[in-house]
XYZ file of C-alpha atoms in Angstrom:
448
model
C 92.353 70.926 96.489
C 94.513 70.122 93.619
C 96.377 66.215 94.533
C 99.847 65.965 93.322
C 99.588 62.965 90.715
C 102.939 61.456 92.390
C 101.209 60.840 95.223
C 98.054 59.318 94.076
C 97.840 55.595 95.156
C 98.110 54.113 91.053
C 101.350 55.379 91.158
C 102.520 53.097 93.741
C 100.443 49.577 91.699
C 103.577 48.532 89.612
C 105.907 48.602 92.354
C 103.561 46.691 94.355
C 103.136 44.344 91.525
C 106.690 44.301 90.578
C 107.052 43.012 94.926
C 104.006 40.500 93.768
C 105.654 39.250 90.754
C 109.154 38.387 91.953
C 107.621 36.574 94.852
C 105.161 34.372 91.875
C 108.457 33.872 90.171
C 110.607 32.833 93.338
C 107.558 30.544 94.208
C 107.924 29.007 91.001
C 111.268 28.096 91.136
C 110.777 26.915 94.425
C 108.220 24.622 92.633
C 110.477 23.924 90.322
C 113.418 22.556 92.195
C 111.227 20.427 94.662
C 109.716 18.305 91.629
C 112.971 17.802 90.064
C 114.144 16.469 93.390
C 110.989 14.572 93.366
C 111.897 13.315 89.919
C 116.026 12.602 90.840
C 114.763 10.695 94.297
C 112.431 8.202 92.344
C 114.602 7.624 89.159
C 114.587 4.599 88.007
C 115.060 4.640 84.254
C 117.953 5.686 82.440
C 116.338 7.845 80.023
C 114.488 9.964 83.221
C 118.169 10.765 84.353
C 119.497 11.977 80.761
C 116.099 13.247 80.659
C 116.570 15.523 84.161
C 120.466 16.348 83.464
C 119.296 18.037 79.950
C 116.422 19.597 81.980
C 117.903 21.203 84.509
C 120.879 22.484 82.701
C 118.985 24.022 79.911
C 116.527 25.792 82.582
C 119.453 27.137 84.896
C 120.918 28.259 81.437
C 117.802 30.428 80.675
C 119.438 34.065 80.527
C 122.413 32.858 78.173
C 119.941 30.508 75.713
C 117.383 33.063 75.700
C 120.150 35.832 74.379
C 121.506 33.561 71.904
C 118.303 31.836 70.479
C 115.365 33.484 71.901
C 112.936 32.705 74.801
C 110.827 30.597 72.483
C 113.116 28.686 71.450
C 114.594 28.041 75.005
C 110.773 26.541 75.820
C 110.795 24.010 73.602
C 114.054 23.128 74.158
C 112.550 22.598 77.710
C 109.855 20.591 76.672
C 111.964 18.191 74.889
C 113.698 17.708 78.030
C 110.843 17.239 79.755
C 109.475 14.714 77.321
C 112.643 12.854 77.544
C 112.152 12.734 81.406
C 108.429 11.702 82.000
C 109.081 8.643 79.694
C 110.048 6.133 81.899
C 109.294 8.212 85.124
C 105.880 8.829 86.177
C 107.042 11.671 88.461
C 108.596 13.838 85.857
C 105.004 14.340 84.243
C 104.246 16.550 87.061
C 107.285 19.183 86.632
C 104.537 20.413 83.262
C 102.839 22.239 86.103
C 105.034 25.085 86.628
C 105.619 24.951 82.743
C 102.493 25.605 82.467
C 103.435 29.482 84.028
C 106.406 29.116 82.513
C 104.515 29.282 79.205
C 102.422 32.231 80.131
C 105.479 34.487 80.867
C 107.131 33.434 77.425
C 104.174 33.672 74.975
C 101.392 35.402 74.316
C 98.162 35.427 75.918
C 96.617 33.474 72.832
C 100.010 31.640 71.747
C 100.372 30.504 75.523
C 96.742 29.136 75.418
C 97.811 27.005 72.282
C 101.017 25.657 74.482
C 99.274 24.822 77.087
C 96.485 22.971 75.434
C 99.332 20.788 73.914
C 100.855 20.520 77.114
C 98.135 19.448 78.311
C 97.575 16.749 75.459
C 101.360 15.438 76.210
C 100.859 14.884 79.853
C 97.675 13.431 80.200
C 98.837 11.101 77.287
C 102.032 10.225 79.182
C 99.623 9.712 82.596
C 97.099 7.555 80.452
C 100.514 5.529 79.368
C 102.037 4.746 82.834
C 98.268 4.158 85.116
C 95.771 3.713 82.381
C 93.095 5.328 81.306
C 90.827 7.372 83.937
C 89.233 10.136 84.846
C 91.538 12.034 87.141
C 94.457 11.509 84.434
C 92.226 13.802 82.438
C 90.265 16.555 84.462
C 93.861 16.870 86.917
C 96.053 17.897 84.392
C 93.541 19.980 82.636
C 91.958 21.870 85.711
C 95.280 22.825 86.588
C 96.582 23.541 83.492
C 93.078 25.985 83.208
C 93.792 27.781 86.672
C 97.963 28.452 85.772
C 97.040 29.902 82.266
C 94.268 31.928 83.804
C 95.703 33.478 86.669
C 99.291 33.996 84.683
C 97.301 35.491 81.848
C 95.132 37.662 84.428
C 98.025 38.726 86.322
C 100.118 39.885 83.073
C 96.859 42.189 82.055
C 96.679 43.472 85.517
C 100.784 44.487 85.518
C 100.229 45.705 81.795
C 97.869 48.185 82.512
C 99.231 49.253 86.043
C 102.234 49.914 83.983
C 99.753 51.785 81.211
C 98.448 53.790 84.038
C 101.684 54.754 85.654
C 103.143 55.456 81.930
C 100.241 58.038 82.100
C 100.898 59.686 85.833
C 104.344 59.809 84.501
C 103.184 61.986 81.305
C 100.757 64.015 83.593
C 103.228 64.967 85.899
C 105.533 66.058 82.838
C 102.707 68.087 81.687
C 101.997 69.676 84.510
C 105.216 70.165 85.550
C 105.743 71.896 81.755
C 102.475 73.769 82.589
C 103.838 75.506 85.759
C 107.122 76.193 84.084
C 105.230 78.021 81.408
C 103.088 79.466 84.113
C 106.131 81.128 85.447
C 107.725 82.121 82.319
C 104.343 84.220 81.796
C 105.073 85.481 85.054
C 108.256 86.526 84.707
C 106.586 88.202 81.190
C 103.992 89.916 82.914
C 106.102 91.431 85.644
C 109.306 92.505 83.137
C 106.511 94.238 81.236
C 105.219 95.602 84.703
C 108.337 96.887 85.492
C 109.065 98.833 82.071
C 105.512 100.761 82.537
C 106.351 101.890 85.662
C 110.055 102.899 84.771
C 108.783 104.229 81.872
C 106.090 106.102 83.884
C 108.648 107.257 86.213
C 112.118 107.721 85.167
C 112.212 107.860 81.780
C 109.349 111.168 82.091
C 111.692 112.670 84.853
C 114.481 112.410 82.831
C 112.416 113.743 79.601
C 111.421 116.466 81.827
C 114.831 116.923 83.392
C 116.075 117.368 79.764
C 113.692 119.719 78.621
C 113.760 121.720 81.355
C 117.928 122.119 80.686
C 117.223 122.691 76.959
C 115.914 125.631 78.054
C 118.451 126.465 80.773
C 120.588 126.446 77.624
C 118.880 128.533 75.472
C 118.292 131.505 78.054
C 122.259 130.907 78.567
C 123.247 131.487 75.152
C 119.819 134.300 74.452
C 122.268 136.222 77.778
C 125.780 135.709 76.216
C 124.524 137.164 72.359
C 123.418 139.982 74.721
C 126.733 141.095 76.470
C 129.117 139.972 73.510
C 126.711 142.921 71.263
C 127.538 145.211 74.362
C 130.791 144.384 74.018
C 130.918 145.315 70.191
C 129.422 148.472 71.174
C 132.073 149.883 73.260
C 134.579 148.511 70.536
C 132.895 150.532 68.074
C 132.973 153.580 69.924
C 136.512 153.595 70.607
C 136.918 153.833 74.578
C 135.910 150.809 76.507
C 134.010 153.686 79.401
C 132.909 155.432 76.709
C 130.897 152.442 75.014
C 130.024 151.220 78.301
C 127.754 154.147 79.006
C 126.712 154.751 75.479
C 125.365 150.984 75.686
C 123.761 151.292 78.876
C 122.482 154.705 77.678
C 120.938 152.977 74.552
C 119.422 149.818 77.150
C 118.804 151.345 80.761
C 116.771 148.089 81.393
C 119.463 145.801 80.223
C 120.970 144.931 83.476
C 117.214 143.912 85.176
C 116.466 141.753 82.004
C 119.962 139.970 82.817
C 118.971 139.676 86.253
C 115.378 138.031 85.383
C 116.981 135.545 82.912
C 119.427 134.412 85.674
C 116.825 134.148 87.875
C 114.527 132.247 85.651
C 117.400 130.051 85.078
C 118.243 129.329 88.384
C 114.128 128.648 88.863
C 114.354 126.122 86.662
C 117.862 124.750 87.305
C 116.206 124.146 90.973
C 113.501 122.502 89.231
C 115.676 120.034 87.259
C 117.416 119.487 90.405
C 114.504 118.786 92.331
C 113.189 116.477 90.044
C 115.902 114.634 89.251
C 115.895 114.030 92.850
C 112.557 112.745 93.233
C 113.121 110.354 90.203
C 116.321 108.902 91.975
C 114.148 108.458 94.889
C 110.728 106.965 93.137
C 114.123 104.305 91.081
C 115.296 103.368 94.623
C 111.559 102.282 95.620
C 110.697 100.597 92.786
C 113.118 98.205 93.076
C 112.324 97.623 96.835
C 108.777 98.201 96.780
C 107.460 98.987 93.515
C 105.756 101.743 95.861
C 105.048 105.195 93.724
C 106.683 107.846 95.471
C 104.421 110.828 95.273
C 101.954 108.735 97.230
C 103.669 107.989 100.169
C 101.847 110.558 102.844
C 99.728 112.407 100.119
C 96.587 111.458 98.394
C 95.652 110.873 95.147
C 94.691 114.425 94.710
C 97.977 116.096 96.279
C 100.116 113.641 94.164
C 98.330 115.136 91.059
C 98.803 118.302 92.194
C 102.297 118.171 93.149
C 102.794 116.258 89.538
C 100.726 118.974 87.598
C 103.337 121.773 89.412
C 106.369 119.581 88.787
C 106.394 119.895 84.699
C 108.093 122.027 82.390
C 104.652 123.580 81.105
C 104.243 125.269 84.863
C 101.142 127.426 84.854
C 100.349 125.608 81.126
C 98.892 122.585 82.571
C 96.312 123.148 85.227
C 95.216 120.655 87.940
C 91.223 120.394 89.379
C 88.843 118.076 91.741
C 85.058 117.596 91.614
C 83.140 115.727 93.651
C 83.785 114.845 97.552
C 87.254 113.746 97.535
C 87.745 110.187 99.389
C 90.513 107.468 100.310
C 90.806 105.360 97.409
C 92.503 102.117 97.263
C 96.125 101.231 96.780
C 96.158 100.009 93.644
C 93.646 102.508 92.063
C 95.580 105.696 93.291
C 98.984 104.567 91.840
C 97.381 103.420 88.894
C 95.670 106.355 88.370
C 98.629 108.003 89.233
C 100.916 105.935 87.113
C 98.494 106.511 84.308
C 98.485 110.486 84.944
C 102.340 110.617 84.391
C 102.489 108.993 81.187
C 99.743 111.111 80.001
C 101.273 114.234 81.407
C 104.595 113.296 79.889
C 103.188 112.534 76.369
C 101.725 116.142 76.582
C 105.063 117.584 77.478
C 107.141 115.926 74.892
C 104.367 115.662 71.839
C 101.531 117.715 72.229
C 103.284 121.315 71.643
C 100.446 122.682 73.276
C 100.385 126.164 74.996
C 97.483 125.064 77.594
C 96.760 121.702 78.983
C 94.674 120.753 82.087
C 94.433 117.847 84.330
C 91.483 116.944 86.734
C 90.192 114.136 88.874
C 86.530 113.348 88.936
C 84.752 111.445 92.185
C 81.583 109.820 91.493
C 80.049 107.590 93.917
C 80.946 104.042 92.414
C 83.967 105.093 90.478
C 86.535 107.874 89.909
C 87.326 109.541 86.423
C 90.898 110.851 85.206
C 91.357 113.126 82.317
C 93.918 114.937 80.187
C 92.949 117.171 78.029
C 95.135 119.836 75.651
C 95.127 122.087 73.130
C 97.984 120.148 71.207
C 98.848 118.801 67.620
C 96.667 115.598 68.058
C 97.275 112.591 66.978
C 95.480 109.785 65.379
C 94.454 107.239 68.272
C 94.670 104.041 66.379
C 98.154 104.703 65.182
C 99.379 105.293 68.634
C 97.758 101.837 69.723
C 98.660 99.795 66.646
C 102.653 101.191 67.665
C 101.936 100.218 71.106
C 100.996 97.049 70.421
C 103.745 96.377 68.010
C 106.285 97.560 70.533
C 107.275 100.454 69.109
C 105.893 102.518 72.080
C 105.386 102.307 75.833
C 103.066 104.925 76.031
C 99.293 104.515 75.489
C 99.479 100.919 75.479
C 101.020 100.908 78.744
C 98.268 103.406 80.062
C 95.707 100.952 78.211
C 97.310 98.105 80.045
C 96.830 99.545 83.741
C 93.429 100.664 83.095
C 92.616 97.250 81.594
C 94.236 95.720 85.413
C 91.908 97.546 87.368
C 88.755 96.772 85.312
C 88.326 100.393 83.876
C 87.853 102.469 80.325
C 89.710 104.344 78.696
C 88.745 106.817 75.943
C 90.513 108.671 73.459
C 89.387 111.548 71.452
C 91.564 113.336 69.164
C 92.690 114.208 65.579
C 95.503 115.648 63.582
C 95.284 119.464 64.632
C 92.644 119.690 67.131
C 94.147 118.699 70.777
C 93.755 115.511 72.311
C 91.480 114.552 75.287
C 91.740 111.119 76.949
C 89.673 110.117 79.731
C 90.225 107.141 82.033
C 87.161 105.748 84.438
C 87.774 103.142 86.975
C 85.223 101.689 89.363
C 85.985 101.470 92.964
C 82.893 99.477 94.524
C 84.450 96.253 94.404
C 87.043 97.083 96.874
C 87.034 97.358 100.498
C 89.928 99.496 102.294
C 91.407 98.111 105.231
C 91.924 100.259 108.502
C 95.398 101.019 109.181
C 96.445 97.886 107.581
C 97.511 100.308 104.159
C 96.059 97.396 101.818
C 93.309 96.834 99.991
C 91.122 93.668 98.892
C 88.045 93.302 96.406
C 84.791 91.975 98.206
C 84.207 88.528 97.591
C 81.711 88.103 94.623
C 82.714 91.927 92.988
C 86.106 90.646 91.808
C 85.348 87.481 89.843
């Protein structure tokens, strides 16, 4: 399970040792204040009190010295006071203890070692001067001037690289954070260009289709009106309008039944526009609320096909076949397959100019085969996919692109001037369909 890096436990070190370091710092000025009122209560010499005024007004004046001169500066200012102070006081040699820490948070690791060494030097010197030489005026001062620069020292390495490591949650979480935003960028990618294929695959053909179908509509209309207005010049040119009515339908008995048949034709296919106009309105509506392929809901693969094979403007043109033992295939293979079939069917329609055309569905026991085959103008397959790819087209990229989704082929074989066939295989062994749930999952194992 993936642990957000907020919440790991380093995250939380420098605020702990931010809590740990303003409680060191408010014990040191605790320290601080208790030996100068050690100092004050056992002055005796004039020099410790000019000594302790200069002392404590230079360390409560830390913030404004340190902004005008710099904290170094501000130190030795201190220690000049303090010098001052533990001359003629034995007490004030004492207040270099919490100097000592006070030297570690100004300097340097090795800069503070080199104060504190010479701190070291002045105080045992001022000790030897007041009680004489021994040993506890030297190892005193010098054990605890060891232990202050050791565990001020350790505990600015430990905050530095708590702060190092939270510096690096901090850029982890940005990354990630950038990561997942990318993440759903390519989302929002993958599904615009999901949602083009299947408009494309949907409305765009019915509307082709619908277009076609009342090109023709048109053409019919305006092959009937030549018709009557050269009946009409007819009975002009024979003087009497009843007169050139019956010489005309003398010269075309059939004329009226082949008037007939157009309108009837054109109503056929006016129906048909209609219709599928219709079903395109429909399949828009469920897209957008379910991104569910119409022709599927309540009809197999196979009757989909069929009805889709019926439903185009080459009627009796493009034929429609099974082989093999028909089965229940899963969700996403029959409207891919189905998705898959319209663009193919559609690029037939609108490109192929071909007089015969046939669709068919293959089942095999592991895997179930589409193809498209036609007697067309051809094309040159690596043109089409180098325009897909560039944009340009929706087409046989967008095919490509399904069949690529549900881990099948696809194969392409045509030319200028000899038809086009294009055959699509995808396996259906790694799924398993689920019993009146209407979904589908791959087995465990089969879809990695």
């Amino acid at each position: 399970m993936n642990e957000d890096p907020r919440t790991h436990p380093v995250s939380s070190q420098p605020a702990t040792l931010d809590k740990l370091s303003h409680g060191l710092w408010l014990g040191l000025q605790v320290l601080m204040i208790g030996l100068l009122i050690l100092v004050a209560w056992r002055a005796t010499h004039p020099m410790t009190w000019v000594g302790l005024g200069v002392f404590w007004v230079i360390y409560c004046s830390q913030r404004l010295v340190t902004r005008w001169v710099g904290a170094p500066t501000w130190f030795a200012l201190l220690v000049g006071a303090w010098a001052v102070m533990s001359i003629g006081q034995l007490e004030g040699a004492f207040v270099v203890f919490p100097m000592f820490f006070l030297a570690v948070y100004v300097f340097s690791p090795r800069i503070s070692a080199v104060v504190v060494a010479a701190l070291t030097l002045g105080v045992v010197t001022m000790l030897v001067g007041h009680i004489g030489w021994n040993i506890g005026a030297m190892t005193g001062p010098t054990i605890g001037a060891a232990v202050a620069w050791t565990l001020g020292v350790g505990f600015q390495l430990l905050h530095r690289e708590a702060t190092a490591k939270a510096r690096a949650l901090d850029a982890l979480v940005a990354a990630r954070e950038e990561a997942l935003a990318s993440s759903r960028k390519a989302g929002e990618a993958d599904e615009r260009m999901r949602l083009a294929g299947d408009i494309h695959d949907t409305v765009a053909q019915g509307l082709s289709s619908i277009h076609m179908l009342l090109t023709a509509v048109e053409s019919q209309l305006e092959a009937a009106s030549s018709a009557r207005a050269g009946e009409a010049g007819v009975a002009e040119a024979g003087g009497a309008p009843d007169s050139g009515r019956k010489r005309a339908a003398a010269q075309h008995p059939a004329g009226q039944p082949e008037i007939e048949a157009v309108h009837q034709r054109m109503l056929t296919q006016v129906r048909l526009a209609r219709s599928t106009a219709s079903e395109n309105l429909a399949e828009t509506r469920r897209i957008i609320a379910a991104l569910q392929p119409a022709p599927l809901e309540g009809a197999a693969l196979p009757v989909a096909l069929a009805r889709l094979a019926s439903s185009t403007p080459l009627g009796e043109k493009l034929s429609f076949e099974t082989d093999g033992a028909p089965r229940p295939l899963p969700d996403e293979v029959e409207e891919g397959l189905l998705r898959c079939a319209q663009s193919l069917v559609s690029n037939v329609v609108r490109h192929a100019g071909a007089d015969r055309a046939k669709l068919s569905l293959t089942f095999h026991p592991g895997d179930v085969i589409l193809d498209v085959v036609d007697n067309g103008a051809g094309f040159d397959p690596s043109d089409a996919i180098d325009r897909g790819a560039t944009g340009g087209s929706l087409g046989l990229s967008g095919v490509y692109r399904r069949v690529q989704a549900l881990g099948g082929e696809m194969t392409i074989e045509s030319a200028p001037g000899e038809g086009t066939g294009i055959s699509i295989t995808v396996p259906t062994t790694g799924y398993d369909r689920v019993d009146g749930a209407g979904s589908n999952t791959r087995r465990e194992g089969e879809a990695q």
